Structure formats: C-alpha cells, structure tokens
XYZ file of C-alpha atoms in Angstrom:
311
model
C 102.633 9.239 -67.265
C 100.250 8.683 -64.446
C 102.916 6.761 -62.551
C 105.363 9.687 -62.901
C 102.658 12.112 -61.735
C 101.906 10.014 -58.672
C 105.596 9.703 -57.817
C 106.075 13.425 -58.246
C 103.084 14.124 -56.015
C 104.381 11.771 -53.307
C 107.867 13.302 -53.478
C 106.370 16.765 -53.307
C 104.303 15.875 -50.245
C 107.326 14.356 -48.508
C 109.485 17.401 -49.248
C 106.715 19.711 -48.106
C 106.119 17.825 -44.888
C 109.849 17.706 -44.159
C 110.208 21.409 -44.743
C 107.174 22.120 -42.560
C 108.520 20.017 -39.710
C 111.921 21.700 -39.929
C 110.274 25.098 -39.960
C 108.095 24.248 -36.944
C 111.170 23.090 -35.019
C 112.856 26.381 -35.723
C 109.977 28.282 -34.096
C 109.259 28.791 -30.365
C 106.489 26.481 -29.136
C 103.207 28.036 -28.156
C 103.735 29.921 -24.853
C 102.993 27.840 -21.744
C 102.371 24.740 -23.820
C 103.798 21.375 -22.757
C 106.448 21.673 -25.479
C 107.333 25.187 -24.321
C 107.741 24.125 -20.696
C 109.772 21.105 -21.707
C 112.119 23.184 -23.852
C 112.604 25.759 -21.079
C 113.306 22.989 -18.574
C 115.897 21.453 -20.882
C 117.579 24.831 -21.350
C 117.663 25.476 -17.603
C 119.049 21.990 -16.972
C 121.792 22.505 -19.534
C 122.630 25.918 -18.068
C 122.723 24.484 -14.522
C 124.964 21.663 -15.683
C 127.391 24.162 -17.232
C 127.381 26.264 -14.042
C 127.906 23.163 -11.883
C 130.822 22.092 -14.010
C 132.388 25.542 -13.731
C 131.898 25.574 -9.955
C 133.367 22.094 -9.639
C 136.468 23.115 -11.568
C 136.759 26.276 -9.470
C 136.456 24.260 -6.236
C 139.095 21.795 -7.422
C 141.452 24.657 -8.272
C 140.769 26.269 -4.872
C 141.393 23.003 -3.014
C 144.648 22.440 -4.857
C 145.599 26.042 -4.228
C 144.849 25.707 -0.511
C 146.924 22.555 -0.248
C 149.777 24.165 -2.131
C 149.711 27.199 0.156
C 149.631 25.008 3.263
C 152.516 22.853 1.992
C 154.505 25.965 1.077
C 153.945 27.527 4.514
C 155.046 24.311 6.240
C 158.133 24.073 4.042
C 159.011 27.719 4.713
C 158.718 27.179 8.463
C 155.701 29.427 8.810
C 153.237 28.895 11.630
C 150.016 27.189 10.558
C 146.924 26.339 12.552
C 145.214 22.986 12.969
C 142.065 24.833 11.900
C 143.783 25.478 8.540
C 144.889 21.841 8.296
C 141.355 20.616 8.932
C 139.919 23.165 6.504
C 142.150 21.870 3.704
C 141.299 18.272 4.574
C 137.523 18.746 4.638
C 136.930 18.347 0.871
C 138.860 15.072 0.961
C 137.027 13.965 4.124
C 133.695 14.655 2.420
C 134.755 12.435 -0.463
C 135.698 9.484 1.763
C 132.870 10.014 4.278
C 131.069 6.813 3.123
C 134.144 4.779 4.128
C 134.476 6.644 7.440
C 130.788 6.038 8.081
C 131.109 2.288 7.499
C 134.083 2.048 9.869
C 132.270 4.063 12.539
C 129.136 1.919 12.253
C 131.105 -1.322 12.576
C 133.038 -0.085 15.627
C 129.979 1.247 17.433
C 127.935 -1.843 16.545
C 130.663 -4.074 17.997
C 130.682 -1.987 21.188
C 126.888 -2.156 21.447
C 126.826 -5.915 20.803
C 129.375 -6.449 23.590
C 127.352 -4.384 26.041
C 124.070 -6.109 25.134
C 125.746 -9.506 25.382
C 127.157 -8.658 28.831
C 123.802 -7.462 30.166
C 121.986 -10.435 28.628
C 124.384 -12.811 30.370
C 124.055 -11.031 33.724
C 120.335 -10.261 33.667
C 118.789 -12.822 31.287
C 117.212 -10.311 28.889
C 114.477 -11.366 26.474
C 114.854 -11.108 22.700
C 112.526 -8.091 22.666
C 114.584 -6.337 25.354
C 117.828 -7.059 23.509
C 116.376 -5.617 20.310
C 115.165 -2.513 22.137
C 118.651 -1.931 23.509
C 120.218 -2.413 20.084
C 117.706 0.019 18.629
C 118.687 2.594 21.244
C 122.376 2.172 20.441
C 121.673 2.509 16.695
C 119.810 5.742 17.358
C 122.661 7.100 19.475
C 125.101 6.078 16.779
C 123.135 8.082 14.202
C 123.133 11.094 16.528
C 126.915 10.859 16.813
C 127.194 10.566 13.024
C 125.114 13.713 12.536
C 127.480 15.677 14.793
C 130.504 14.552 12.786
C 128.817 15.218 9.436
C 127.784 18.691 10.565
C 131.394 19.553 11.412
C 132.801 18.151 8.150
C 130.192 19.855 5.983
C 130.533 23.240 7.687
C 133.116 25.713 6.434
C 133.020 27.487 9.802
C 133.842 24.558 12.112
C 137.352 24.185 13.510
C 139.648 21.514 14.868
C 138.185 21.732 18.388
C 134.673 21.190 16.994
C 135.908 18.076 15.176
C 137.573 16.610 18.274
C 134.475 17.257 20.395
C 132.193 15.682 17.777
C 134.290 12.508 17.654
C 134.905 12.267 21.400
C 132.246 9.884 22.732
C 132.490 8.035 26.027
C 130.257 5.982 28.294
C 128.358 9.072 29.505
C 126.885 9.406 26.004
C 125.047 6.099 26.501
C 123.356 6.748 29.842
C 119.987 6.306 28.158
C 120.794 2.603 27.759
C 121.201 2.284 31.534
C 117.845 3.990 32.058
C 116.328 1.556 29.568
C 117.860 -1.378 31.422
C 116.286 -0.188 34.665
C 112.873 -0.300 32.973
C 113.472 -3.991 32.128
C 114.526 -5.096 35.583
C 112.806 -5.424 38.922
C 113.454 -6.661 42.423
C 116.918 -7.908 43.258
C 118.166 -7.658 39.667
C 117.203 -3.979 39.493
C 118.941 -3.296 42.796
C 122.123 -5.046 41.651
C 122.155 -3.120 38.371
C 121.553 0.259 40.063
C 124.309 -0.409 42.605
C 126.717 -1.401 39.857
C 125.896 1.765 37.920
C 126.245 3.907 41.051
C 129.564 2.315 42.029
C 131.020 3.023 38.602
C 130.051 6.684 38.790
C 131.222 7.064 42.411
C 134.620 5.596 41.516
C 134.975 8.027 38.611
C 133.962 10.998 40.797
C 136.311 10.100 43.649
C 139.252 9.436 41.329
C 138.815 12.827 39.630
C 138.351 14.674 42.954
C 141.446 13.056 44.521
C 143.585 13.770 41.457
C 142.640 17.450 41.238
C 142.838 18.008 44.972
C 146.337 16.488 45.057
C 147.450 18.727 42.196
C 146.064 21.835 43.908
C 147.782 20.882 47.167
C 151.121 20.641 45.348
C 150.647 24.157 43.968
C 149.393 26.129 46.982
C 149.921 23.867 50.021
C 146.544 23.133 51.663
C 145.992 22.653 55.377
C 143.810 19.829 56.734
C 140.665 21.954 56.933
C 141.094 23.155 53.349
C 141.741 19.598 52.177
C 138.450 18.423 53.665
C 136.401 21.368 52.376
C 137.909 21.382 48.904
C 137.451 17.630 48.485
C 133.707 18.244 48.673
C 134.062 21.048 46.124
C 136.017 18.803 43.737
C 133.406 16.047 44.115
C 130.551 18.386 43.235
C 132.541 19.785 40.304
C 133.300 16.386 38.754
C 131.962 15.666 35.254
C 130.319 12.473 36.539
C 128.752 13.914 39.675
C 125.001 13.800 40.250
C 123.087 14.244 43.511
C 123.407 10.976 45.385
C 126.668 10.013 43.684
C 128.749 10.567 46.818
C 131.993 8.844 47.814
C 131.979 6.924 51.084
C 131.452 9.091 54.199
C 130.799 12.166 52.026
C 128.786 14.854 53.814
C 127.687 18.346 52.854
C 126.010 20.093 49.932
C 124.971 17.712 47.153
C 124.291 20.243 44.350
C 126.527 19.886 41.259
C 128.930 22.693 40.304
C 129.888 23.734 36.796
C 133.524 24.676 36.221
C 133.060 28.410 36.833
C 131.140 27.827 40.082
C 133.698 25.257 41.213
C 136.584 27.668 40.602
C 134.801 30.381 42.576
C 134.290 27.915 45.445
C 137.996 27.011 45.358
C 139.063 30.652 45.478
C 136.703 31.297 48.411
C 138.502 28.618 50.466
C 142.052 29.729 49.611
C 143.867 32.396 51.577
C 144.899 35.566 49.682
C 148.514 34.472 49.285
C 147.351 31.054 48.053
C 145.013 32.663 45.522
C 147.888 34.732 44.145
C 150.024 31.585 43.726
C 147.087 29.723 42.169
C 146.362 32.489 39.635
C 150.019 32.695 38.659
C 150.173 28.921 38.224
C 147.112 28.876 35.964
C 148.539 31.651 33.783
C 151.830 29.776 33.530
C 150.066 26.560 32.581
C 148.086 28.348 29.854
C 151.332 29.791 28.451
C 153.036 26.389 28.500
C 150.147 24.772 26.641
C 150.271 27.455 23.968
C 154.064 27.109 23.709
C 153.695 23.371 23.146
C 151.569 24.099 20.076
C 154.003 26.697 18.804
C 156.986 24.400 19.349
C 155.722 22.413 16.366
C 155.147 25.663 14.455
C 151.397 25.224 14.881
C 149.179 28.060 15.974
C 146.746 26.865 18.666
C 143.339 26.196 17.113
C 140.400 28.375 18.016
C 139.068 27.599 21.537
C 141.949 25.157 22.135
C 141.543 25.540 25.917
C 138.312 23.528 25.652
C 140.411 20.494 24.698
C 142.792 20.792 27.605
C 140.151 20.592 30.328
C 141.343 21.793 33.718
C 144.845 23.232 33.840
C 145.492 22.430 37.492
C-alpha cells in the first residue's frame, strides 16, 4: 500500500510539474526579462528571414522579367541601350564578382611585379624599397577595385561609368614614379627623371601632331596657324604638365582643359574656318550616334565621354 501511495505521489508530482512547465511556456515571459528579449529577437529574426526570402524571390522574378523583356526587344528589332544591357547584367555580375576580383588581382599583380622587377634591375632597389613599391601598387589596385564595385552595386550607374571605372592606364600609377624618385639620388635619379620625362614628352608630341594634322585636313591651316595651334594642342594634351615640352617648344606652359583648348583653337581660326570646323564637329557627332543606331543600340548616357575628341 505504501509503495502504491509513493508511486502515485511521484506520478502526480511529475504530471503537475509537466503541466506547470507547459503552462509557463504558453505565457509571455516577464516584460524586459532575458527570456522576453530573447523571444522577441527570435520573432524578429524569423520575420526578417521571411521578408528576405520574399524580396529574394521578387528580385529573381524581376531579373528574369528584365532579361525576357530585353531578349524580346532585341528579337523584335527594337532599339535598346547599352545602359539597359548593363542594368540587366548587374545582378549576374554581382554574383560572379569574386571571380572577377581574383582575375583582376592576378593581372594587376603581374603588371606590378614586372614593373618592380624592371626598376630593380635598372636601379638596384633594396628589398624594403621593392616591398614599398608593391604595397603602393596593391593600394592602387584596391582603389581601382572600389571604383568597379561602386559601379556594379549602383542601380544608377550606366555603361559609360563602367567603361571609365575599368579603364586604367599608366597615368593611374604616377605615384609609383614619385616613390621611385624618393629612393634614388645622384646620377640614378637624373636618369630616372629623364626617362620619365621623355615618355611623357613623346606622348604629348604624338597627340599634338595627330590632332593638329586632323584639324589641318578639315579647315586648311596656314604656316602661322600651324605653329600657334601646335602649342595649343601640346598644352591641351592629357599628358601635358608644365615642363613637359617637345623639343624647341616655346610659349605659354600652362595646361589647358578641353573647353579652354577648344576656345583657343577657335580664336586662331578665321571666321570661314570656324564655320567649317563647327559643321565638321556636328557631322562627326551625328556619325558616331548613327554607328550606335546601326546596331539597333541607343547610345548610352554621356556616350560622348567615351569618344574623346571628335576631330
């Protein structure tokens, strides 16, 4: 009898405790208690997860819809813009950005290693100097990567922004040349500075000669105009800096931006030449736009920034 009573008491306690626990779980925890905050956090997390899932499905449907519309427009012969093409490609580009980043890093690292190796061979750099140069190139590489990422992640950026972000040339690494000058002294420094100057002078003269020749073909320049406008073209070159003057160059050494250069050109031309020049530039702009439309592509926003000079 006593054994049955004890068993009944134990069973009763267990049932009572179980019921009490179940009842407590059905009630809200004490406000602002640890349990209350934890439960609220779990609810918010679950709600956020549901919202994220819904947004992800919506984005996938939108991306597929955008691709379908673009494909349908192309098939129907409708004019589309490269801005639209890039916009539809951005979600995919964001997905594969880790691969793009690895490729970019390898290519830029190879370029930097070649440059450091060349300068080490020519100027006997120390290990510390080589590492400082490599560090500079890594930093510049990250800056370039940030520009590309910003364009890909933005819904407002267009095709021209993408091209400009990915278009890097030797002018983007001038800081490395300045760093090299801090390593060198005496004859080595002089040799390096002359080499750097010669490279820039060659680029300036080549650009000035090319643009002057093109302008002469359009408007027919006399000898005096040729001489004066050569100086204008030099000062308007992308690579020009004060002191970067072709051989026997004389005159003003201040750089000109494109607008100031064009004003200087127009000031040298005679009225009839200016009329021919303006007509030529308008014709060139039309031809460039027609080239885009020939492929049933609307020119992207600010496309003229890609074309550079049109004379």
